[in-house]
Tab-separated table of C-alpha atoms in Angstrom:
chain	number	residue	atom	x	y	z
A	1	MET	CA	-9.845	-12.947	9.280
A	2	THR	CA	-11.855	-13.139	6.087
A	3	GLU	CA	-11.150	-16.222	4.011
A	4	LEU	CA	-9.932	-15.626	0.481
A	5	PRO	CA	-12.286	-17.145	-2.109
A	6	SER	CA	-11.050	-19.637	-4.669
A	7	PHE	CA	-9.295	-18.407	-7.795
A	8	ASP	CA	-12.329	-19.269	-9.926
A	9	ARG	CA	-14.569	-17.206	-7.642
A	10	LEU	CA	-12.134	-14.278	-7.749
A	11	LEU	CA	-12.038	-14.493	-11.547
A	12	TRP	CA	-15.837	-14.520	-11.673
A	13	LEU	CA	-15.954	-11.465	-9.388
A	14	ALA	CA	-13.426	-9.637	-11.569
A	15	GLU	CA	-15.502	-10.275	-14.683
A	16	ASN	CA	-19.028	-9.894	-13.279
A	17	ALA	CA	-18.904	-7.890	-10.061
A	18	PRO	CA	-15.717	-5.793	-9.886
A	19	GLU	CA	-17.197	-3.586	-7.164
A	20	LYS	CA	-17.521	-6.652	-4.896
A	21	LEU	CA	-13.926	-7.612	-5.674
A	22	ASP	CA	-12.789	-4.087	-4.748
A	23	ALA	CA	-14.754	-4.282	-1.493
A	24	LEU	CA	-13.127	-7.634	-0.693
A	25	GLN	CA	-9.680	-6.194	-1.434
A	26	LYS	CA	-10.320	-3.232	0.877
A	27	GLN	CA	-11.650	-5.471	3.640
A	28	LEU	CA	-8.658	-7.834	3.453
A	29	SER	CA	-6.247	-4.886	3.379
A	30	GLN	CA	-7.825	-3.335	6.475
A	31	GLU	CA	-7.699	-6.672	8.293
A	32	ALA	CA	-4.025	-7.117	7.411
A	33	ILE	CA	-3.219	-3.602	8.652
A	34	ALA	CA	-5.175	-4.166	11.857
A	35	GLY	CA	-3.133	-7.335	12.456
A	36	SER	CA	0.186	-5.501	12.154
A	37	SER	CA	2.088	-3.782	14.926
A	38	GLN	CA	0.737	-0.454	16.136
A	39	ALA	CA	3.918	1.320	15.043
A	40	ASN	CA	3.513	0.232	11.404
A	41	GLN	CA	-0.214	0.892	11.022
A	42	ALA	CA	0.131	4.571	10.094
A	43	ASN	CA	2.702	3.759	7.404
A	44	LEU	CA	0.553	0.938	6.041
A	45	HIS	CA	-2.551	3.154	5.932
A	46	GLY	CA	-0.572	5.742	3.970
A	47	LEU	CA	0.723	3.096	1.589
A	48	LEU	CA	-2.786	1.706	1.092
A	49	HIS	CA	-4.168	5.182	0.422
A	50	ASP	CA	-1.465	5.800	-2.193
A	51	LEU	CA	-2.141	2.422	-3.791
A	52	GLU	CA	-5.899	3.047	-3.942
A	53	LYS	CA	-5.335	6.394	-5.672
A	54	ARG	CA	-3.058	4.767	-8.247
A	55	LEU	CA	-5.480	1.893	-8.827
A	56	ALA	CA	-8.361	4.315	-9.331
A	57	LEU	CA	-6.580	5.644	-12.428
A	58	CYS	CA	-6.326	2.196	-14.021
A	59	LYS	CA	-8.599	1.299	-16.900
A	60	ASN	CA	-8.321	-2.501	-16.719
A	61	SER	CA	-7.149	-5.323	-14.500
A	62	TYR	CA	-3.808	-5.650	-16.316
A	63	GLN	CA	-2.949	-2.049	-15.481
A	64	ARG	CA	-3.927	-2.687	-11.863
A	65	CYS	CA	-1.639	-5.713	-11.759
A	66	GLN	CA	1.224	-3.676	-13.233
A	67	VAL	CA	0.747	-0.869	-10.695
A	68	VAL	CA	0.765	-3.292	-7.759
A	69	SER	CA	3.753	-5.160	-9.169
A	70	ASN	CA	5.754	-1.947	-9.661
A	71	LEU	CA	4.974	-0.769	-6.140
A	72	MET	CA	5.960	-4.141	-4.717
A	73	PHE	CA	9.284	-4.141	-6.604
A	74	GLN	CA	10.020	-0.586	-5.409
A	75	LYS	CA	9.485	-1.622	-1.792
A	76	LEU	CA	11.568	-4.774	-2.252
A	77	ALA	CA	14.398	-2.704	-3.749
A	78	ILE	CA	14.351	-0.437	-0.695
A	79	LEU	CA	14.326	-3.466	1.616
A	80	ASN	CA	17.250	-4.973	-0.308
A	81	GLN	CA	19.214	-1.746	0.026
A	82	VAL	CA	18.551	-1.584	3.775
A	83	TYR	CA	19.516	-5.237	4.159
A	84	SER	CA	22.696	-5.005	2.091
A	85	GLN	CA	23.811	-1.558	3.354
A	86	PRO	CA	22.423	-1.133	6.879
A	87	ASN	CA	24.937	1.530	7.907
A	88	SER	CA	23.932	3.751	5.022
A	89	PHE	CA	20.299	3.429	6.073
A	90	LEU	CA	20.987	4.039	9.772
A	91	ASN	CA	23.136	7.103	9.063
A	92	ASN	CA	20.435	8.692	6.920
A	93	LYS	CA	18.771	11.095	9.353
A	94	ALA	CA	16.331	13.885	8.665
A	95	ASP	CA	16.910	17.432	9.823
A	96	VAL	CA	14.038	18.468	12.056
A	97	VAL	CA	13.077	22.118	11.800
A	98	VAL	CA	11.145	23.539	14.719
A	99	LEU	CA	8.323	25.813	13.596
A	100	ARG	CA	7.284	28.511	15.986
A	101	LYS	CA	3.882	30.082	15.965
A	102	ASN	CA	3.954	33.847	15.483
A	103	SER	CA	2.039	35.407	18.310
A	104	ARG	CA	0.814	38.926	17.876
A	105	ASP	CA	-0.668	40.756	20.826
């Protein structure tokens, strides 16, 4: 796994080479996803894609920090709800609708 540079190096990258900092962030994210269980990888890729789209709209590093922080707190709130009310979570099931292909001869 790629080693995280020192804080001073990360600060220098943010100020002088933000594209290299973005590349490092993407590389570390991909490595973290690859190290997770196979069942969670699709969800994590979707979450990362959503995060990258949100971060692309940010104009400065403070906005980026706020976006990541908000997303993290949303996920922690969901985890807290599942932990404190597991029956509510387990009883929440989706209705699956079977779609049939129309076949015309």
